[in-house]
Coordinates of C-alpha atoms in Angstrom, one line a residue:
Chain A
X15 CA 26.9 -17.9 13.0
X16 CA 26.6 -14.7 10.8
X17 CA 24.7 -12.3 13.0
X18 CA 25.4 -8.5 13.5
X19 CA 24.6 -8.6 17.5
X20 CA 27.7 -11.2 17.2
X21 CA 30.1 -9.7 15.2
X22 CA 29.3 -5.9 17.0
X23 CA 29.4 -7.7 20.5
X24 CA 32.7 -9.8 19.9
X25 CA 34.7 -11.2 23.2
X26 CA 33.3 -7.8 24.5
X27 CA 31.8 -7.0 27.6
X28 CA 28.8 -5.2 26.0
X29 CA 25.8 -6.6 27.6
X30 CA 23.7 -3.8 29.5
X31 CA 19.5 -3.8 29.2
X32 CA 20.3 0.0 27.1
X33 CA 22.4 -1.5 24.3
X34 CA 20.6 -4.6 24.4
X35 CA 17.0 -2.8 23.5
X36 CA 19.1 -0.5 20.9
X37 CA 20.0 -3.6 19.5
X38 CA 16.5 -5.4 19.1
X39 CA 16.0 -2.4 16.9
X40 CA 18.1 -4.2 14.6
X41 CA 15.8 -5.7 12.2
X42 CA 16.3 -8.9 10.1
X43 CA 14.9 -9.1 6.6
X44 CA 15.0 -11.2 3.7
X45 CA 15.5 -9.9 0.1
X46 CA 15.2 -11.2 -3.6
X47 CA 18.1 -11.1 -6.0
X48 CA 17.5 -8.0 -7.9
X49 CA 16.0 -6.5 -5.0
X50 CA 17.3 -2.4 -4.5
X51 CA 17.9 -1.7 -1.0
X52 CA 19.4 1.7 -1.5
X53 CA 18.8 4.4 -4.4
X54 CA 21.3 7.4 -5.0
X55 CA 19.6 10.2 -3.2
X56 CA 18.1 8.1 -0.6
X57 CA 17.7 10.2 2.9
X58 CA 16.9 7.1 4.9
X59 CA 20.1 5.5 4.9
X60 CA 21.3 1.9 6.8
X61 CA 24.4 -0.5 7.0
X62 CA 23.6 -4.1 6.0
X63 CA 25.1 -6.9 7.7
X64 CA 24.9 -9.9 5.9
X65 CA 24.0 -12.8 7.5
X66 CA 23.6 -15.2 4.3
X67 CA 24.0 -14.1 0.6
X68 CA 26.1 -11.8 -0.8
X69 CA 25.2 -7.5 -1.8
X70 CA 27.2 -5.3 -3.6
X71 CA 27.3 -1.4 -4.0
X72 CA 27.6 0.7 -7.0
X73 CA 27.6 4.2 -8.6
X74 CA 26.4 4.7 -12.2
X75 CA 28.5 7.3 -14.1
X76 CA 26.9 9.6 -16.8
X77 CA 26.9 7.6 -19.6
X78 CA 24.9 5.1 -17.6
X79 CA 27.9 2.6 -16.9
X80 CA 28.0 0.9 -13.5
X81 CA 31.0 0.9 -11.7
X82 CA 31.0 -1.7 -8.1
X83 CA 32.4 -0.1 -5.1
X84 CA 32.4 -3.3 -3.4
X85 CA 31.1 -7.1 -2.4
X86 CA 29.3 -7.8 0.4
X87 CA 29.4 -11.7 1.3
X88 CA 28.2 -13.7 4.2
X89 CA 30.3 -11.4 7.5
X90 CA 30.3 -8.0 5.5
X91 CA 29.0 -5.0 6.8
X92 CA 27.9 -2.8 3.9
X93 CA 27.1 0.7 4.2
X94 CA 27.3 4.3 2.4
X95 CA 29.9 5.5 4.8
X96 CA 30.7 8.9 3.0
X97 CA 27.1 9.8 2.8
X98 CA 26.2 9.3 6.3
X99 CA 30.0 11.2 7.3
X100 CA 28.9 14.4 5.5
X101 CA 24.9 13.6 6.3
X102 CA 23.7 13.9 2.8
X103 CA 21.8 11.8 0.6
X104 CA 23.2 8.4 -0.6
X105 CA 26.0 8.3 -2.9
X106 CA 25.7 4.5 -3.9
X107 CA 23.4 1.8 -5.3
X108 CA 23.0 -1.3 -3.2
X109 CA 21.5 -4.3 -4.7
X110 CA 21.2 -8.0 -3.6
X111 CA 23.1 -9.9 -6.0
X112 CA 21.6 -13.2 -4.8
X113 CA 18.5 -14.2 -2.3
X114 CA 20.0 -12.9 0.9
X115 CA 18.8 -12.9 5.1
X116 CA 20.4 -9.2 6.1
X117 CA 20.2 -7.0 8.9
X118 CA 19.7 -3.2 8.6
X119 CA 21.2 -1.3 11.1
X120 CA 19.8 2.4 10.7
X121 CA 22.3 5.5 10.7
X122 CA 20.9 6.8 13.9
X123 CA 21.2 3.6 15.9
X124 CA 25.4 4.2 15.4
X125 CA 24.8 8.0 16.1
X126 CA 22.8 7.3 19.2
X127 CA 25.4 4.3 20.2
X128 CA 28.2 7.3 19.4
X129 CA 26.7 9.9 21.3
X130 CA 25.7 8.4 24.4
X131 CA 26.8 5.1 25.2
X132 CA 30.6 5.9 24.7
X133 CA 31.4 5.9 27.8
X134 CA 29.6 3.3 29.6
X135 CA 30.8 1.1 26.9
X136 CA 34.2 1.7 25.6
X137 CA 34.6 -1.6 24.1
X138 CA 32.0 -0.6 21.4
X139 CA 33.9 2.7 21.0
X140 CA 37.0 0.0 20.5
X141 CA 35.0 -2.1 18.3
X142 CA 34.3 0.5 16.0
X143 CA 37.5 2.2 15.8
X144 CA 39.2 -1.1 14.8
X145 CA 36.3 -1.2 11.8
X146 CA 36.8 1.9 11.0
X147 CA 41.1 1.3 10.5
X148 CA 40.6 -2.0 8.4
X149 CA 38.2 -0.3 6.3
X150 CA 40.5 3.1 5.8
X151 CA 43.8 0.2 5.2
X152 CA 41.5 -1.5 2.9
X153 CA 40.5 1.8 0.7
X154 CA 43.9 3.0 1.5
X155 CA 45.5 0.0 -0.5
X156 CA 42.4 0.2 -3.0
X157 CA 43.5 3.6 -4.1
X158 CA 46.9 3.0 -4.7
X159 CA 46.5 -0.1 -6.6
X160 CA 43.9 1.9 -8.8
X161 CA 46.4 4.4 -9.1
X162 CA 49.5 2.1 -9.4
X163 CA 48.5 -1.5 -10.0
X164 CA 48.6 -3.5 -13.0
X165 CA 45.3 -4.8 -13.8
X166 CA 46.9 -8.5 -13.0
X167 CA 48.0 -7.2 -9.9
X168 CA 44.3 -5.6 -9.1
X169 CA 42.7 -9.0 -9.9
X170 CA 45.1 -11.1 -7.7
X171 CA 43.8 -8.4 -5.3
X172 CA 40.4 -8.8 -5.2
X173 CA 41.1 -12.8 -5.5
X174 CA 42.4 -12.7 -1.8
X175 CA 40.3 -9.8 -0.8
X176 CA 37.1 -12.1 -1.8
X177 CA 38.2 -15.6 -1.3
X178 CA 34.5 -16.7 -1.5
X179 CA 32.2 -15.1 -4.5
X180 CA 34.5 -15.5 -7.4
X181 CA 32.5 -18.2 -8.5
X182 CA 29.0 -16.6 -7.4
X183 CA 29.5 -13.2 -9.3
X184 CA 29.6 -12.7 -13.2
X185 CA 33.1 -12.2 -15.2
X186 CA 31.8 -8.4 -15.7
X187 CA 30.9 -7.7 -12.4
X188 CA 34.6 -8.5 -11.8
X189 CA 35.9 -6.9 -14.3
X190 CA 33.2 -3.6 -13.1
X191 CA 35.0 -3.9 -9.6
X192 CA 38.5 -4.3 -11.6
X193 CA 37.9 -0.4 -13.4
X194 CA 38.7 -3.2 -16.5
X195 CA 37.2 -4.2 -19.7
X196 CA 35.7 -8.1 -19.1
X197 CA 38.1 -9.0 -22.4
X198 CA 41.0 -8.3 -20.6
X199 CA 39.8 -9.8 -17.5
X200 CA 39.9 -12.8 -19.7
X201 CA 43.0 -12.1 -21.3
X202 CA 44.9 -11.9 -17.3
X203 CA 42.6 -15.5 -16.4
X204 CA 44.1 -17.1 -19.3
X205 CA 47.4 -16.2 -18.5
X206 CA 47.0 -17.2 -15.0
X207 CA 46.0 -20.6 -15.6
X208 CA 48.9 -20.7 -18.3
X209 CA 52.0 -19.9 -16.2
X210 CA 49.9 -22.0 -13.4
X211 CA 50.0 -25.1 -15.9
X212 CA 53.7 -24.6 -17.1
X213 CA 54.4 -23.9 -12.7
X214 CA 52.9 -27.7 -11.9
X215 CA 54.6 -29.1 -15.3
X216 CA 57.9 -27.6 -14.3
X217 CA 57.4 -29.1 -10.6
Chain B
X6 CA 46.4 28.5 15.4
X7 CA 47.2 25.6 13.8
X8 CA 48.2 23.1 16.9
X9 CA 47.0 19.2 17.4
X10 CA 46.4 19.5 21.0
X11 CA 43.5 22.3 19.6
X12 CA 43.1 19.8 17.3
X13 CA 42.1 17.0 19.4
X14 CA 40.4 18.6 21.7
X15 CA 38.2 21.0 19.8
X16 CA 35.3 22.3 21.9
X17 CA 35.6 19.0 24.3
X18 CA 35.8 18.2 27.6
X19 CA 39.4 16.6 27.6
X20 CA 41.7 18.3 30.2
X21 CA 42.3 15.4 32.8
X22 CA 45.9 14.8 34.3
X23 CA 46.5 11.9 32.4
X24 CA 45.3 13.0 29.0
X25 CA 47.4 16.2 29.4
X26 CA 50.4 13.7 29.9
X27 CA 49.8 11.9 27.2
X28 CA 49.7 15.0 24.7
X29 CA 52.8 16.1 26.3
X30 CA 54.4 13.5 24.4
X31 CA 53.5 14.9 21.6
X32 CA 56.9 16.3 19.7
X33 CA 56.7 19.8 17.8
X34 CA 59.9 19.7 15.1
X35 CA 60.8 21.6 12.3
X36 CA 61.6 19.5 8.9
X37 CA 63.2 21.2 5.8
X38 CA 61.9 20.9 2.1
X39 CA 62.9 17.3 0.7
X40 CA 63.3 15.6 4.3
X41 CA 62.1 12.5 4.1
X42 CA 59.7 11.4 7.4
X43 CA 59.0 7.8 6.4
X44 CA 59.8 5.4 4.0
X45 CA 58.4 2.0 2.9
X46 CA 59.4 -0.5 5.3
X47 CA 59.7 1.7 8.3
X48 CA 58.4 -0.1 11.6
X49 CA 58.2 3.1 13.7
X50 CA 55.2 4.7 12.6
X51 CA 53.9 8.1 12.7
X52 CA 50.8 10.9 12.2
X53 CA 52.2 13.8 11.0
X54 CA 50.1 16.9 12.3
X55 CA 51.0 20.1 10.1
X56 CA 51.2 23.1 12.0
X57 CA 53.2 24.9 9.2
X58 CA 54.3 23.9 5.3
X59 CA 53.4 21.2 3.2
X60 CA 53.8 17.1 3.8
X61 CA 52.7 15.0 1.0
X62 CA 52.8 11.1 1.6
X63 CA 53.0 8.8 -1.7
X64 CA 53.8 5.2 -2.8
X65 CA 56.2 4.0 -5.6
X66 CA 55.8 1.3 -7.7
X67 CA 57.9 -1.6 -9.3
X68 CA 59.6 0.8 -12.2
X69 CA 60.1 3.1 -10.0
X70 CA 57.3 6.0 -10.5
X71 CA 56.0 8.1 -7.6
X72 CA 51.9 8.0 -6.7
X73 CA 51.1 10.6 -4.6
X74 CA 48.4 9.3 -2.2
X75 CA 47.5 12.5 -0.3
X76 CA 48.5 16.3 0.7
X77 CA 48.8 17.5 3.9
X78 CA 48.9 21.3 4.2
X79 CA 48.4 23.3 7.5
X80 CA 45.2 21.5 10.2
X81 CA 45.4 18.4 7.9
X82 CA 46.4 15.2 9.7
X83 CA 49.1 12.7 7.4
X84 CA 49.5 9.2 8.4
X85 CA 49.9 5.7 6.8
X86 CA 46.5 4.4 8.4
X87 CA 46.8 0.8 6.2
X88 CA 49.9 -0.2 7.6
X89 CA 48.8 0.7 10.9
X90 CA 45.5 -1.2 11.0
X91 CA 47.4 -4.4 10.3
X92 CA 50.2 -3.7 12.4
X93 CA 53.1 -3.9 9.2
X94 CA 55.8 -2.4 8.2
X95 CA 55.0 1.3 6.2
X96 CA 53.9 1.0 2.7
X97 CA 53.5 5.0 1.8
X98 CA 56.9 7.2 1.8
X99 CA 56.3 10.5 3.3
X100 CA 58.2 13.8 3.0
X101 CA 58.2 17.4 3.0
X102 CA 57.5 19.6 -0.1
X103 CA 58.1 23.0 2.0
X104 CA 59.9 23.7 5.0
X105 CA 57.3 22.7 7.6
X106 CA 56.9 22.7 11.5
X107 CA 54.6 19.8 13.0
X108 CA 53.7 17.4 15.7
X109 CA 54.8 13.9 16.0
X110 CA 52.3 11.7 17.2
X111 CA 53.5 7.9 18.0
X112 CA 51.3 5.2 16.5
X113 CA 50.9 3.8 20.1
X114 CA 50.0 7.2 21.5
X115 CA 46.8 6.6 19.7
X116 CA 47.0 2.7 20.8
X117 CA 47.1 4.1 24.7
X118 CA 44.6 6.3 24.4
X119 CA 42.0 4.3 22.7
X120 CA 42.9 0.8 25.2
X121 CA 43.1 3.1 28.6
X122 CA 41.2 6.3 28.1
X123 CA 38.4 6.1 26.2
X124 CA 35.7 5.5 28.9
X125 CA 36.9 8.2 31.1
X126 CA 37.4 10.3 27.8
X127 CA 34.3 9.5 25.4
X128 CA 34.9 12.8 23.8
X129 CA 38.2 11.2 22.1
X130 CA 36.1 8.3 21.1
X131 CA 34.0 10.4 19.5
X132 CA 36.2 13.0 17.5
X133 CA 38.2 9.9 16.9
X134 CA 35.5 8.3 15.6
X135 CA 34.2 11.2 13.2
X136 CA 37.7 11.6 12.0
X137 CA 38.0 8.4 10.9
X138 CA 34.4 8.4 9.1
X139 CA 35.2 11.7 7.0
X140 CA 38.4 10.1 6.1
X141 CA 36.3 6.9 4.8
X142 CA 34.3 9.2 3.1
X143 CA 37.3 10.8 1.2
X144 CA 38.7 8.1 0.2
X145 CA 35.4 6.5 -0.7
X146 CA 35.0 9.4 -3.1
X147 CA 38.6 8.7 -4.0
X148 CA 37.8 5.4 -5.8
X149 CA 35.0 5.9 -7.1
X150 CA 36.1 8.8 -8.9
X151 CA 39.7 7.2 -10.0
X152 CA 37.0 4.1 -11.4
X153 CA 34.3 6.3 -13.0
X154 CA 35.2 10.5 -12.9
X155 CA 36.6 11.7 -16.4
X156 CA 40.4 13.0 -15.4
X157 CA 38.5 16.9 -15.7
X158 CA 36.2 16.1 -12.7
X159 CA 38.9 14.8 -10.8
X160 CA 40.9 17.8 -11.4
X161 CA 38.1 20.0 -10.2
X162 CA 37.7 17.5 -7.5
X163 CA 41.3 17.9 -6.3
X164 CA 41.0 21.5 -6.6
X165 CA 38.0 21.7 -4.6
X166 CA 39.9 19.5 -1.7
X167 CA 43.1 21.3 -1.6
X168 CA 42.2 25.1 -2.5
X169 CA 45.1 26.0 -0.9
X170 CA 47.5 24.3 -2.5
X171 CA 47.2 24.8 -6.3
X172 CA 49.7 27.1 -6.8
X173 CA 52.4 25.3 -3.9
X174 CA 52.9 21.9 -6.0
X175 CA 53.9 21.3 -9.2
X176 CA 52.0 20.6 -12.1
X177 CA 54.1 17.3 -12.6
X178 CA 52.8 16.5 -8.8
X179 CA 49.1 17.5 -9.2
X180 CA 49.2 15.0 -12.5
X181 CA 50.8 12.3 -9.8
X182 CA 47.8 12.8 -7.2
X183 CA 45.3 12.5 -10.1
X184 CA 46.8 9.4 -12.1
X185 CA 47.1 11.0 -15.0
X186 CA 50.2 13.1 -17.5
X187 CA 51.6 16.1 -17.0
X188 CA 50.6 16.8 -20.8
X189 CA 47.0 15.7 -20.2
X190 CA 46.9 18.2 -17.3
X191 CA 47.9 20.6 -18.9
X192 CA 45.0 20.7 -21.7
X193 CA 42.5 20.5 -19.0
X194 CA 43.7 23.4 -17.5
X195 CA 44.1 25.1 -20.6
X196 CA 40.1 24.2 -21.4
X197 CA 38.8 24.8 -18.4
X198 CA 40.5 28.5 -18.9
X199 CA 39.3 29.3 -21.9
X200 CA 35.8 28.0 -20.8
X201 CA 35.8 30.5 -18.2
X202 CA 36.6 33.3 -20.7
X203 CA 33.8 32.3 -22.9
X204 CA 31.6 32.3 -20.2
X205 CA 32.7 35.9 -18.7
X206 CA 32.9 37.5 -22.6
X207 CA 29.0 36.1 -22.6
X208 CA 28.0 37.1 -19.2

């Protein structure tokens, strides 16, 4: 059900011999958790779209601390998309946070799709711009609640944003994707659960 | 100089009938210092193209404190792209800091464009398209740099983005964009100075 050819092809009419063969050069691969799929200063860069397991991206600051960009489950394309807008070298760390079948989609596949198939096939030009929106309102909101959020707020966030993993990642990789200490991730949990309790006492 | 239609049409192709129509409906007005363009909650949506002056666009939260999201000084594009990828009501306020003259471009200009012209017009896909990936890219920096950049490098960062700007906005503002005091501004700037000095008295 998770497959890239699906997601990129949609309802659309997107079905000519040319895209077709650009998209058998869509590879599918398996990887290990643990297993580094992009380094910080990698030229060779791709999008992964996950078909089964879950990936996350990172930068490490220079004290050595991690800090998670974002979470990559089972539907997610993940990519270093402000790497490949100014072409330099990666930016991010991506990592396989569990045993996961993905499929790499390399830079110059979307450049050569960009440059000329537009306009035999405007519904990938559609496609893509409607990607590219939801990810700009997704950093958009990111941002502000970074900026303006409480940290409760920021985790109730992330709770709706990633309805799936909260059970499948660690407490500090939350609290890493949070900007928060994992203490006072636990502190907000605990306070959750509490005014949950006295919600369903009081009903 | 500063005009969307050279804008969007750079060193393109675009010059059809229909296209030409379309960016006739483009209004050019004139806003004063402190009008406001947009507020939370608005359902007509605009970009703002700044051909003259200064637009910043900024949310407020729940005790009532400004967060200034972006700048927009003259060439730069302001809109509230999260609002309009999921089709809601405005969450950013927008407003003039300086008396400015720009373009008006109607969310469904855009929507009209992209549904009926992109395959007679693949250069608009494709400026569209790059647009949209440097603005991921900014506000992928963005994050990651709220999350893991000490409040110096984002300074440097800011100034670096908007070199054109420093000495247009207040001090109380530049704080706002960067998340940060006034106060704790002010003894970055007054380090970085003195920093320089030491390092000119060496050289």
């Amino acid at each position: 059900m998770h497959d890239f050819n699906y997601f990129f092809k949609g309802d659309s009419d997107i079905d000519s011999p040319t895209l077709e063969a650009l998209l058998k050069q869509v590879k599918t691969i398996r990887v290990k958790k643990g297993d580094v799929l992009q380094q910080r200063g990698d030229e060779q860069k791709h999008a992964y779209f996950v078909k089964q397991g879950l990936l996350r991206s990172f930068s490490i600051d220079q004290k050595g601390k991690e800090h998670i960009f974002m979470f990559a489950p089972e539907g997610w394309i993940i990519s270093d998309i402000q790497s490949t807008a100014v072409h330099s070298s990666a930016a991010l760390y991506i990592d396989a946070l569990e045993d996961a079948e993905i499929q790499l989609i390399r830079d110059d596949l979307f450049e050569e799709l960009v440059q000329n198939h537009i306009g035999s096939h405007p519904d990938f030009a559609r496609l893509e711009l409607n990607r590219l929106l939801r990810r700009i309102g997704v950093l958009q909101k990111r941002v502000l609640m970074l900026m303006s959020a409480s940290a409760k707020e920021r985790y109730q966030e992330f709770t709706a944003t990633y309805p799936s993993i909260q059970r499948r990642v660690s407490q500090k990789m939350i609290a890493s994707y949070l900007g928060i200490t994992p203490e006072a991730l636990s502190r907000i949990r605990v306070g959750l659960i509490k005014s949950e309790r006295s919600l369903s006492e009081k009903g």
